[in-house]
PDB file of C-alpha atoms in Angstrom:
ATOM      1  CA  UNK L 274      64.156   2.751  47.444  1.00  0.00           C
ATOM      2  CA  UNK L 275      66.146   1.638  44.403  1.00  0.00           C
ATOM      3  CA  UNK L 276      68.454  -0.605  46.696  1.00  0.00           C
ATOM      4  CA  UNK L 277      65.651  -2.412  47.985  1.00  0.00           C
ATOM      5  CA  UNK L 278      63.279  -2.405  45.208  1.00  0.00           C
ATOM      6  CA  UNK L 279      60.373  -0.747  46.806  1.00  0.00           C
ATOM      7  CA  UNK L 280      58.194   2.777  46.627  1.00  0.00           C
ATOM      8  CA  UNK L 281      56.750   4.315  49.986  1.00  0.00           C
ATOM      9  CA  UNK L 282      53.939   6.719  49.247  1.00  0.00           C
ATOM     10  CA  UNK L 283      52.957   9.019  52.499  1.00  0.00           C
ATOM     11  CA  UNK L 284      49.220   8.682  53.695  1.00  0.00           C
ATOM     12  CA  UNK L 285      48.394  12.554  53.828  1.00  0.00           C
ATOM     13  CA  UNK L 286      49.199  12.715  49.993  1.00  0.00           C
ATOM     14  CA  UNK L 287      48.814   9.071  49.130  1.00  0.00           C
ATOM     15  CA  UNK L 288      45.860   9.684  46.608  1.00  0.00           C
ATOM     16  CA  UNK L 289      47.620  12.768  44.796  1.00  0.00           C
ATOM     17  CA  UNK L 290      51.160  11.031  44.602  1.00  0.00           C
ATOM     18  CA  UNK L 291      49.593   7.444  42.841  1.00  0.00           C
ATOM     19  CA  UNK L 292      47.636   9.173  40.446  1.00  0.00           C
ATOM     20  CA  UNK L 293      50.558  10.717  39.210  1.00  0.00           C
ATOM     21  CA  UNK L 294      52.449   7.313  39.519  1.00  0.00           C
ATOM     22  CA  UNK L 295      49.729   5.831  37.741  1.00  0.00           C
ATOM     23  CA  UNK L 296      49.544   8.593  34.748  1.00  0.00           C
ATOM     24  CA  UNK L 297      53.404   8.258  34.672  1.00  0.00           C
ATOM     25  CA  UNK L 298      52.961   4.442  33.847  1.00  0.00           C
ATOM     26  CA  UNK L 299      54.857   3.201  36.953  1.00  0.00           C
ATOM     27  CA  UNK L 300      52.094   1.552  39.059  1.00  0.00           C
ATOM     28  CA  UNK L 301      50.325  -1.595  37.443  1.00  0.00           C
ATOM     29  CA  UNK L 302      47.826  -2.199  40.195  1.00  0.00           C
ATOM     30  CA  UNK L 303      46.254  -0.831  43.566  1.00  0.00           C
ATOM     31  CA  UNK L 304      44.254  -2.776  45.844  1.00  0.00           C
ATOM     32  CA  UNK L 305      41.592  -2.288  47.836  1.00  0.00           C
ATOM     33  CA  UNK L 306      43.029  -1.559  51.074  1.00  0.00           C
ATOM     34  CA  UNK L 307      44.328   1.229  49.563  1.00  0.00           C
ATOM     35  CA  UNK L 308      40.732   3.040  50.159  1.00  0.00           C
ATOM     36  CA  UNK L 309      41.674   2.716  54.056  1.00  0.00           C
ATOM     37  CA  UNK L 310      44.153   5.581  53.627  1.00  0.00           C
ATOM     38  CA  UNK L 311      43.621   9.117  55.013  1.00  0.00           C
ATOM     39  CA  UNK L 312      45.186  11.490  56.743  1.00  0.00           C
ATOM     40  CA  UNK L 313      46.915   9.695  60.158  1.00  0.00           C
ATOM     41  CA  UNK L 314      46.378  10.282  63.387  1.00  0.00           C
ATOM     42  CA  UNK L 315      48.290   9.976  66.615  1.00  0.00           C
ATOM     43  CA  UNK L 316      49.488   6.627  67.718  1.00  0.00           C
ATOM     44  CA  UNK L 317      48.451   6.085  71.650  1.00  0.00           C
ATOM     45  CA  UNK L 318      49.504   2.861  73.589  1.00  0.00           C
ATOM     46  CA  UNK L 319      49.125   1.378  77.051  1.00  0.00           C
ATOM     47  CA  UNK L 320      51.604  -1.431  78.191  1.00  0.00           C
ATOM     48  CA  UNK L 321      52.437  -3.769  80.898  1.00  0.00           C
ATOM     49  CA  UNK L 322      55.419  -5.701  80.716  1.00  0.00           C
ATOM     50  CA  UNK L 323      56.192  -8.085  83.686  1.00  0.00           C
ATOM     51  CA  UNK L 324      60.014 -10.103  83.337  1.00  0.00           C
ATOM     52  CA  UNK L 325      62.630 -12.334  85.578  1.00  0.00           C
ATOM     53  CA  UNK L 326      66.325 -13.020  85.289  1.00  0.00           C
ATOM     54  CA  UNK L 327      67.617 -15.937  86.390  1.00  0.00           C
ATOM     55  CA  UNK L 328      71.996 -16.539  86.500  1.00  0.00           C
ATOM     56  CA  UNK L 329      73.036 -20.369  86.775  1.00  0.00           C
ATOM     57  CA  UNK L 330      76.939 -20.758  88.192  1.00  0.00           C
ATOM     58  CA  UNK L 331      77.733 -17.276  86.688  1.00  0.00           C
ATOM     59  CA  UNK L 332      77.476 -19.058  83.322  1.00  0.00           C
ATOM     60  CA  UNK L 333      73.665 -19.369  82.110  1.00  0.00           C
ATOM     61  CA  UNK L 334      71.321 -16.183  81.936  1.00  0.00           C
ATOM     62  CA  UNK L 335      68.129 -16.807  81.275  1.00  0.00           C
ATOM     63  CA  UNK L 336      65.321 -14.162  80.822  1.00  0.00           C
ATOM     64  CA  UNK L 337      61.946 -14.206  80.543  1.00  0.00           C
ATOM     65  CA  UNK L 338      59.404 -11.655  79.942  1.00  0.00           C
ATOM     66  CA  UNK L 339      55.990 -11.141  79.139  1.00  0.00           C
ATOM     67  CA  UNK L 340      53.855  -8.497  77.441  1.00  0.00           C
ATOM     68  CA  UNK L 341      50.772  -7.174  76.818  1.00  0.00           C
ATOM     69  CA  UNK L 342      50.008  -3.595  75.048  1.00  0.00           C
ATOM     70  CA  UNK L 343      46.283  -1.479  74.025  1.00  0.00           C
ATOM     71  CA  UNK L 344      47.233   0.744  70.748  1.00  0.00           C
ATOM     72  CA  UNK L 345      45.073   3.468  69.522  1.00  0.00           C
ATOM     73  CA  UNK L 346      45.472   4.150  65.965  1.00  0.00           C
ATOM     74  CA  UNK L 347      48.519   2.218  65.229  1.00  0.00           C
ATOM     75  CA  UNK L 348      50.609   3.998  62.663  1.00  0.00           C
ATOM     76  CA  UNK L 349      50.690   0.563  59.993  1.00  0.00           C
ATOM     77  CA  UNK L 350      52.906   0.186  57.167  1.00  0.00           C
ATOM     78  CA  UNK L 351      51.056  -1.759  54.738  1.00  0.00           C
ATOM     79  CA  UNK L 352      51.456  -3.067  51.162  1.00  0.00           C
ATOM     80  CA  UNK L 353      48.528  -1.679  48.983  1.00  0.00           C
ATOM     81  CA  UNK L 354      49.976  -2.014  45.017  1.00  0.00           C
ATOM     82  CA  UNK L 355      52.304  -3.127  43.125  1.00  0.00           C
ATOM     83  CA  UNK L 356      54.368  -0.840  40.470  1.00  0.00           C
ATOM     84  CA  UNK L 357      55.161  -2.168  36.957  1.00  0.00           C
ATOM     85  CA  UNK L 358      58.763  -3.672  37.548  1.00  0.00           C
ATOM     86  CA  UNK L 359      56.918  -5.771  39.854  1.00  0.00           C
ATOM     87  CA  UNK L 360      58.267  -4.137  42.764  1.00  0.00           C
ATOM     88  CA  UNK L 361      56.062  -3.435  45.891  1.00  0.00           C
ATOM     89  CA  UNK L 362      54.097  -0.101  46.868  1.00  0.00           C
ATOM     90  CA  UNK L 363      53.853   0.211  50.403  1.00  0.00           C
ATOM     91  CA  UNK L 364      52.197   3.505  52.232  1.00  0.00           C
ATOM     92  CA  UNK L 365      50.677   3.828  55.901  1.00  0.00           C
ATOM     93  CA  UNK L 366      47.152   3.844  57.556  1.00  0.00           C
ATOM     94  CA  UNK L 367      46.019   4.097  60.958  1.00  0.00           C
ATOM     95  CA  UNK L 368      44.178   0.566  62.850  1.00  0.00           C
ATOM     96  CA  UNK L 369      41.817   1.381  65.355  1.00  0.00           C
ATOM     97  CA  UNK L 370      42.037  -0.515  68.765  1.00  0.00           C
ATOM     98  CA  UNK L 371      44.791  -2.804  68.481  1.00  0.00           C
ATOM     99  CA  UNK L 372      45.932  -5.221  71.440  1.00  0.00           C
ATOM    100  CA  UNK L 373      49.261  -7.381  71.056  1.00  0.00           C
ATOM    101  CA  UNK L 374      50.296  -9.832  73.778  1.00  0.00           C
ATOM    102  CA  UNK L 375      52.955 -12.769  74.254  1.00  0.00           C
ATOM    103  CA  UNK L 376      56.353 -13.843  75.717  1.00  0.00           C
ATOM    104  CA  UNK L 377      60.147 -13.074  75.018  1.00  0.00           C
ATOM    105  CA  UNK L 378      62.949 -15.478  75.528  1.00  0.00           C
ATOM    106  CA  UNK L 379      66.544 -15.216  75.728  1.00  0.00           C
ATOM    107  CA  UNK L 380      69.588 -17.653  76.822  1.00  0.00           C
ATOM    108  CA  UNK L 381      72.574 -16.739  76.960  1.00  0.00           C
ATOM    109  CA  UNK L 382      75.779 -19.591  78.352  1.00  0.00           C
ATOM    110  CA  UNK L 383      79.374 -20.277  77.821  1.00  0.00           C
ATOM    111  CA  UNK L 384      79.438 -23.924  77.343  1.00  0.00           C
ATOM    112  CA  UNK L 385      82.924 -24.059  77.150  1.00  0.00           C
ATOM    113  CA  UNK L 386      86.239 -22.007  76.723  1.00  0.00           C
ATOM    114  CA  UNK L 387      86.215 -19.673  74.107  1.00  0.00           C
ATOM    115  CA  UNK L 388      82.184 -20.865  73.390  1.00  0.00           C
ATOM    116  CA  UNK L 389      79.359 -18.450  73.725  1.00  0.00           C
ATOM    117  CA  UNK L 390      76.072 -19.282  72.995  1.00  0.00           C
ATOM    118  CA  UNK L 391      72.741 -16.963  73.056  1.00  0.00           C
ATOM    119  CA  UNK L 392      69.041 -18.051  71.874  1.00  0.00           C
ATOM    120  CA  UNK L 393      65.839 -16.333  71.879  1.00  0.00           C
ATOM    121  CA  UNK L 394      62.464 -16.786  71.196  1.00  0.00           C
ATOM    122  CA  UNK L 395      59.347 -14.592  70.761  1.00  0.00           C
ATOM    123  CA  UNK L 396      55.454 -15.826  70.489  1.00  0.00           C
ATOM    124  CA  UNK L 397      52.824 -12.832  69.502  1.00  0.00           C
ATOM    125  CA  UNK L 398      49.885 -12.311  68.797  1.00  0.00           C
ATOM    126  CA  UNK L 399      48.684  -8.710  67.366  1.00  0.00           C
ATOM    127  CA  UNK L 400      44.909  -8.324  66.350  1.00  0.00           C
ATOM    128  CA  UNK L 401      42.779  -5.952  65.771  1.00  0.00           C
ATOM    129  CA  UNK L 402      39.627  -5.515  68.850  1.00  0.00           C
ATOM    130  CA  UNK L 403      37.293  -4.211  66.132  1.00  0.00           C
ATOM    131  CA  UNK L 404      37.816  -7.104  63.512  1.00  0.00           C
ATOM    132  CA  UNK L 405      37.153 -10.170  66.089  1.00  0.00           C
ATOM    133  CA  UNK L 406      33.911  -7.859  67.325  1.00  0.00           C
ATOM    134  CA  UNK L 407      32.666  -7.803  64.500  1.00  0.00           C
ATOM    135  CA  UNK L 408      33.040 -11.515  64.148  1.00  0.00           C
ATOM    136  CA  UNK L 409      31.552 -12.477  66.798  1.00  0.00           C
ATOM    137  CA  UNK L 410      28.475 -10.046  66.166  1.00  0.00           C
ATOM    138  CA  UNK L 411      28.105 -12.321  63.324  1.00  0.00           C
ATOM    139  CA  UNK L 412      28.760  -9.854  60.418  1.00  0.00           C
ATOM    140  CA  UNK L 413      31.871 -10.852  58.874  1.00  0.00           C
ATOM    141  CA  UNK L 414      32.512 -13.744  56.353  1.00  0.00           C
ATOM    142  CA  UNK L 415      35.216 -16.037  55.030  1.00  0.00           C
ATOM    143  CA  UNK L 416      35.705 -16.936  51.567  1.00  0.00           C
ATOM    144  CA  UNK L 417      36.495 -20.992  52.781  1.00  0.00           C
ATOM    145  CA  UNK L 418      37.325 -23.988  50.474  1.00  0.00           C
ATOM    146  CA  UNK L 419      33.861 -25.026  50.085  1.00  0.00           C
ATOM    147  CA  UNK L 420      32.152 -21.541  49.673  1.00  0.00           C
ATOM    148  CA  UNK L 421      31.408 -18.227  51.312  1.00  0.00           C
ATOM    149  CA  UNK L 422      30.278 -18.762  54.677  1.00  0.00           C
ATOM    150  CA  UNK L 423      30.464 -16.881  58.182  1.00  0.00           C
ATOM    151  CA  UNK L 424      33.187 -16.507  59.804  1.00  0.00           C
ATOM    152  CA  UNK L 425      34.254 -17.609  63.310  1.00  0.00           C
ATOM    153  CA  UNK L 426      37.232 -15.626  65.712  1.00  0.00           C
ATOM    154  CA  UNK L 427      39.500 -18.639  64.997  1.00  0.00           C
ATOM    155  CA  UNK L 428      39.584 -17.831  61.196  1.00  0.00           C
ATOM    156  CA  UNK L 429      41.028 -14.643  62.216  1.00  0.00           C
ATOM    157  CA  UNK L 430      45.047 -14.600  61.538  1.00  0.00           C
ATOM    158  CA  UNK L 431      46.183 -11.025  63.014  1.00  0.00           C
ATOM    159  CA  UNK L 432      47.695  -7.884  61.365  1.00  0.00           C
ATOM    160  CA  UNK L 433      49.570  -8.750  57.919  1.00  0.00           C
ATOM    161  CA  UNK L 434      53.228  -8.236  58.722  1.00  0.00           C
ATOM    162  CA  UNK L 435      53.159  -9.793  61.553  1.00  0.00           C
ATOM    163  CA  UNK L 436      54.840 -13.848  62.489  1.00  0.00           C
ATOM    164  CA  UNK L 437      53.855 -16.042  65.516  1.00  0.00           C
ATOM    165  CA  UNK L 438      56.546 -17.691  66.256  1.00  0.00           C
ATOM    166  CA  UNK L 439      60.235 -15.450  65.668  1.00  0.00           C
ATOM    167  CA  UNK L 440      63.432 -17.438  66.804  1.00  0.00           C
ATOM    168  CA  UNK L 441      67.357 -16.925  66.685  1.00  0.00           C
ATOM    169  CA  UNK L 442      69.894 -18.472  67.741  1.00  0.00           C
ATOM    170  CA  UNK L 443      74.142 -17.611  67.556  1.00  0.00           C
ATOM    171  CA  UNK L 444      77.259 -19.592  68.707  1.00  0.00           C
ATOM    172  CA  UNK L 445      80.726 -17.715  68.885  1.00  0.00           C
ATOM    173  CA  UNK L 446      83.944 -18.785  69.065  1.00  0.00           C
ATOM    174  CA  UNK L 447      87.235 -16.839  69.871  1.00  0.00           C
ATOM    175  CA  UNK L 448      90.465 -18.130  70.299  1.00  0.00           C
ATOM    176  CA  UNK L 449      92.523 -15.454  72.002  1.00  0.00           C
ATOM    177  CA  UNK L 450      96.247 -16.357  70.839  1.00  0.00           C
ATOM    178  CA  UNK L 451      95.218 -16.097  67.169  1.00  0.00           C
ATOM    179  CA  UNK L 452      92.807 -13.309  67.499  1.00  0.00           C
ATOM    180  CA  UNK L 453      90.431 -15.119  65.272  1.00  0.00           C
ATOM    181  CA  UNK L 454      87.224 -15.237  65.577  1.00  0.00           C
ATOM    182  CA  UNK L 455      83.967 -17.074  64.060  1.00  0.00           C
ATOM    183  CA  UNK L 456      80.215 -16.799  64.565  1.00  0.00           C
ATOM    184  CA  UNK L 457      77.223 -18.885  63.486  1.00  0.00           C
ATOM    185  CA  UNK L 458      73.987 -17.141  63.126  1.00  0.00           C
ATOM    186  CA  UNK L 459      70.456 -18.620  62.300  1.00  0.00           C
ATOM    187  CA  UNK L 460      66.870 -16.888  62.451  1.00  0.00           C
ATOM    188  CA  UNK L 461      63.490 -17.758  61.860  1.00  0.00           C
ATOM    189  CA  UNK L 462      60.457 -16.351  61.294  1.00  0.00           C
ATOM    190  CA  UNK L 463      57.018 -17.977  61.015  1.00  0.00           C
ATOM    191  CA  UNK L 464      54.485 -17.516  58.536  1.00  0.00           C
ATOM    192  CA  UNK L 465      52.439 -13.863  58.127  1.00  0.00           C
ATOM    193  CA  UNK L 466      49.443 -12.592  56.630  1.00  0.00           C
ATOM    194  CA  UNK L 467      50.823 -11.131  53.316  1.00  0.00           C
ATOM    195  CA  UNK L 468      47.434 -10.106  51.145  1.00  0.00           C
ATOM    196  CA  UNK L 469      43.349 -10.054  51.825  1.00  0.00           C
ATOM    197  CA  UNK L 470      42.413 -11.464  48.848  1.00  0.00           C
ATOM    198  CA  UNK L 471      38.750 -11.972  49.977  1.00  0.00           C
ATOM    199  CA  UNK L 472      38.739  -8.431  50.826  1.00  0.00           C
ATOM    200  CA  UNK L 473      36.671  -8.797  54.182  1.00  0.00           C
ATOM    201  CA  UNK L 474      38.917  -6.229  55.775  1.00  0.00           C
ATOM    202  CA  UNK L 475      41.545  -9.004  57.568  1.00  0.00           C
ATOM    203  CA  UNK L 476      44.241 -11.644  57.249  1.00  0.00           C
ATOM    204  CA  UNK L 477      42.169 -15.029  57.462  1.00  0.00           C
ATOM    205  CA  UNK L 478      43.261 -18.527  57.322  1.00  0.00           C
ATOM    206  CA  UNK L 479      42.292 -18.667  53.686  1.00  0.00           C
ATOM    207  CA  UNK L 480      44.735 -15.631  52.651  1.00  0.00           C
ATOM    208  CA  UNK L 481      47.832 -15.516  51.213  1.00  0.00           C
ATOM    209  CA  UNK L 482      50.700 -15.782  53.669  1.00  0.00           C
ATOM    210  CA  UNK L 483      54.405 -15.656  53.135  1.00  0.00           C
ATOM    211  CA  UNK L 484      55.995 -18.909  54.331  1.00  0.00           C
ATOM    212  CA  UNK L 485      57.975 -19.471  57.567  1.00  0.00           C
ATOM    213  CA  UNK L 486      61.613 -19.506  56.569  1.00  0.00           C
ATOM    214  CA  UNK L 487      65.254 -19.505  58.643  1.00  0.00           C
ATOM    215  CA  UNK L 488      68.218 -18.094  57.419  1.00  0.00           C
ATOM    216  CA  UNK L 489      71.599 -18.940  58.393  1.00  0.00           C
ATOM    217  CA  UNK L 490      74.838 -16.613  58.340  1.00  0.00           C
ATOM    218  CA  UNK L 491      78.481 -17.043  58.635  1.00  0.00           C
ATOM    219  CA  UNK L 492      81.217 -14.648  60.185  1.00  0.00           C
ATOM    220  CA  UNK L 493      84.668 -14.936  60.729  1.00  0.00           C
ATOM    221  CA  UNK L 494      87.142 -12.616  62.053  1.00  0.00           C
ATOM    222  CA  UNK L 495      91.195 -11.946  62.189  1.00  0.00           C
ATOM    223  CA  UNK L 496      93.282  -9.100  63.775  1.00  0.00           C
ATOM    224  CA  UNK L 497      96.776  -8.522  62.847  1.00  0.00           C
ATOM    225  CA  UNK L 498      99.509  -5.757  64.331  1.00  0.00           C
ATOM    226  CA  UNK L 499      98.819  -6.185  68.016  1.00  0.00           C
ATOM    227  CA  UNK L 500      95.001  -5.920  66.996  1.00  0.00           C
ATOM    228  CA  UNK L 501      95.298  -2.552  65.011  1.00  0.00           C
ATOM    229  CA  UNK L 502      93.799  -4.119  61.212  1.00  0.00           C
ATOM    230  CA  UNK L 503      91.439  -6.172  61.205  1.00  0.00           C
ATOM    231  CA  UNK L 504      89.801  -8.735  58.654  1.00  0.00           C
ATOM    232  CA  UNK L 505      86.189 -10.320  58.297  1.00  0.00           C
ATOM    233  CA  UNK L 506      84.650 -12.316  55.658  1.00  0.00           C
ATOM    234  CA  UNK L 507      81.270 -13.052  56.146  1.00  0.00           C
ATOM    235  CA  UNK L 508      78.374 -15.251  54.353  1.00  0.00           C
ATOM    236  CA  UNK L 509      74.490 -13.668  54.367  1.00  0.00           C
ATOM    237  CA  UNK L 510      71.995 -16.561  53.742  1.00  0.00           C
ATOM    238  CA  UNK L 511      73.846 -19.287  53.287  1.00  0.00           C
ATOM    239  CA  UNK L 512      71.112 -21.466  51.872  1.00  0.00           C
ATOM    240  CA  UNK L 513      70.347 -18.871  49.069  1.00  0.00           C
ATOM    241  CA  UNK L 514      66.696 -18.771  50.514  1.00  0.00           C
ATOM    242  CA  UNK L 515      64.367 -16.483  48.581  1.00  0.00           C
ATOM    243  CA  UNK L 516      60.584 -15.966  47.873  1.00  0.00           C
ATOM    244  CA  UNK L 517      58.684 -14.001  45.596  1.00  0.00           C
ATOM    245  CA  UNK L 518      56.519 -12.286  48.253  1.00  0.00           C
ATOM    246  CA  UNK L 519      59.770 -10.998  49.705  1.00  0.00           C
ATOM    247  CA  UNK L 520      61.505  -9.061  46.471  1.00  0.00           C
ATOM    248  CA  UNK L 521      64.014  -7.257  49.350  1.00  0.00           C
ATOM    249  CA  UNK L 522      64.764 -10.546  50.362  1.00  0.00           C
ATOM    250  CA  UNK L 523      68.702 -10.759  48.204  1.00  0.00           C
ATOM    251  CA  UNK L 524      69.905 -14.315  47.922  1.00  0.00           C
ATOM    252  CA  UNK L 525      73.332 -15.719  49.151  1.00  0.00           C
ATOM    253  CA  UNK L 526      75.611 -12.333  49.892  1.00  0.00           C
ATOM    254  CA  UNK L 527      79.014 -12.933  50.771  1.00  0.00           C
ATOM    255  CA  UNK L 528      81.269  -9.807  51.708  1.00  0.00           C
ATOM    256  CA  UNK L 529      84.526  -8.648  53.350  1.00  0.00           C
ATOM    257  CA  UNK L 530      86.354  -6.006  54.949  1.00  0.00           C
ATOM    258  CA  UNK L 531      88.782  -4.697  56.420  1.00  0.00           C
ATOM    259  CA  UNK L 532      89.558  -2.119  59.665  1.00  0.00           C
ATOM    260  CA  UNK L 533      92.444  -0.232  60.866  1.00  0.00           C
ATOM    261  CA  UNK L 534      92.086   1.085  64.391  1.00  0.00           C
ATOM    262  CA  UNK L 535      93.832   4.271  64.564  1.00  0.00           C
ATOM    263  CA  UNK L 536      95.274   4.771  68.363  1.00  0.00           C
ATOM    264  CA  UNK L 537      96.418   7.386  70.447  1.00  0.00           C
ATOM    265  CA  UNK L 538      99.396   7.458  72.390  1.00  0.00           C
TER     266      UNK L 538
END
């Protein structure tokens, strides 16, 4: 993906395809979870989900719900190289006996006229049943501050790719008898597991994470000839936020446009 500055290898052919990559000149390094890859098998999941909606004075929606879900084989897309522009090499492998679990939050109100406001929230957690087995069995360890030493089911992170804590929030505003209209966006993301560099098989504390980070965008919006063309400007990460473990993370983008509605009479 030029665009995005990233290569996607399949899993059935993942071996073949880098070897060629690598003979070509193009990759600069693979690592070692790359020897997890083989030919993928099917994805199976079990869920429960269990959620309430609550309506204040026809004003405030609230909902709430909560999750928990058994995955067989989940279909992962991981990072496992790096190619020599420095982009990143991504290709998929299957994780045996995965569980996630956690809540969903979402508020939605109209504070006042021509205000809307909407929130949500999400905590997970997504680990792997095999990994914190074999930790408590005794025969995994942790490459801590002061040495190697054995490692305990709190040391244990979760799945790479995968935040906490996830958060957005937006505020709109619309005022009718100028058909303009503006919107505030922010979203956050906690910190994930980004690299074993221990190479004990999982994201520990004592990893390499990417940063939690919130990004804030800017919309506004004007319609002209009884609503027919429309206009929009609109600011992308206002704070210019960018990290070198996210290379398809751009910087500040600010575009605009323009629609005509075409109608029918």
């Amino acid at each position: 993906n030029i665009t995005q500055g990233y290569t996607v290898v399949g899993a059935n052919n993942f071996q073949e395809q880098v070897t060629a990559l690598q003979k070509a000149g193009l990759v600069q390094q693979v690592w070692d979870n790359a020897a997890n890859i083989h030919s993928l098998q099917p994805e199976t999941s079990t869920s429960y989900n269990l959620g309430a909606q609550f309506t204040f004075a026809k004003t405030f929606n609230f909902n709430l719900n909560g999750f928990y879900n058994q995955i067989n084989n989940l279909i992962n897309t991981e990072q496992v190289g790096i190619m020599r522009n420095g982009q990143q090499l991504f290709s998929y492998l299957n994780i045996h006996r995965i569980f996630t679990r956690g809540l969903e939050m979402e508020l939605k109100c109209r504070p006042f006229k021509g205000f809307t406001f909407s929130a949500g929230y999400q905590l997970l957690t997504a680990k792997s049943q095999d990994i914190i087995d074999t930790i408590k069995a005794g025969h995994s360890t942790v490459r801590a501050t002061g040495g190697i030493r054995t490692a305990a089911t709190s040391d244990y992170f979760g799945l790479p790719n995968r935040s906490r804590h996830m958060g957005s929030a937006m505020l709109l505003y619309h005022y009718r008898p100028w058909g303009v209209s503006a919107t505030l966006r922010a979203g956050y993301r906690g910190k994930y597991g980004f690299l074993d560099i221990d190479n004990n098989g999982y994201i520990d504390q004592y990893d390499v994470f990417v940063k939690g980070y919130m990004l804030l965008n800017v919309a506004v919006q004007k319609t002209l000839l009884k609503e027919k063309l429309t206009l929009q400007l609109a600011m992308d990460n206002i704070t210019n936020y960018t990290d070198y473990l996210m290379p398809s993370q751009p910087g500040r983008v600010i575009s605009g446009g323009l629609m005509w509605q075409l109608r029918k009479f």
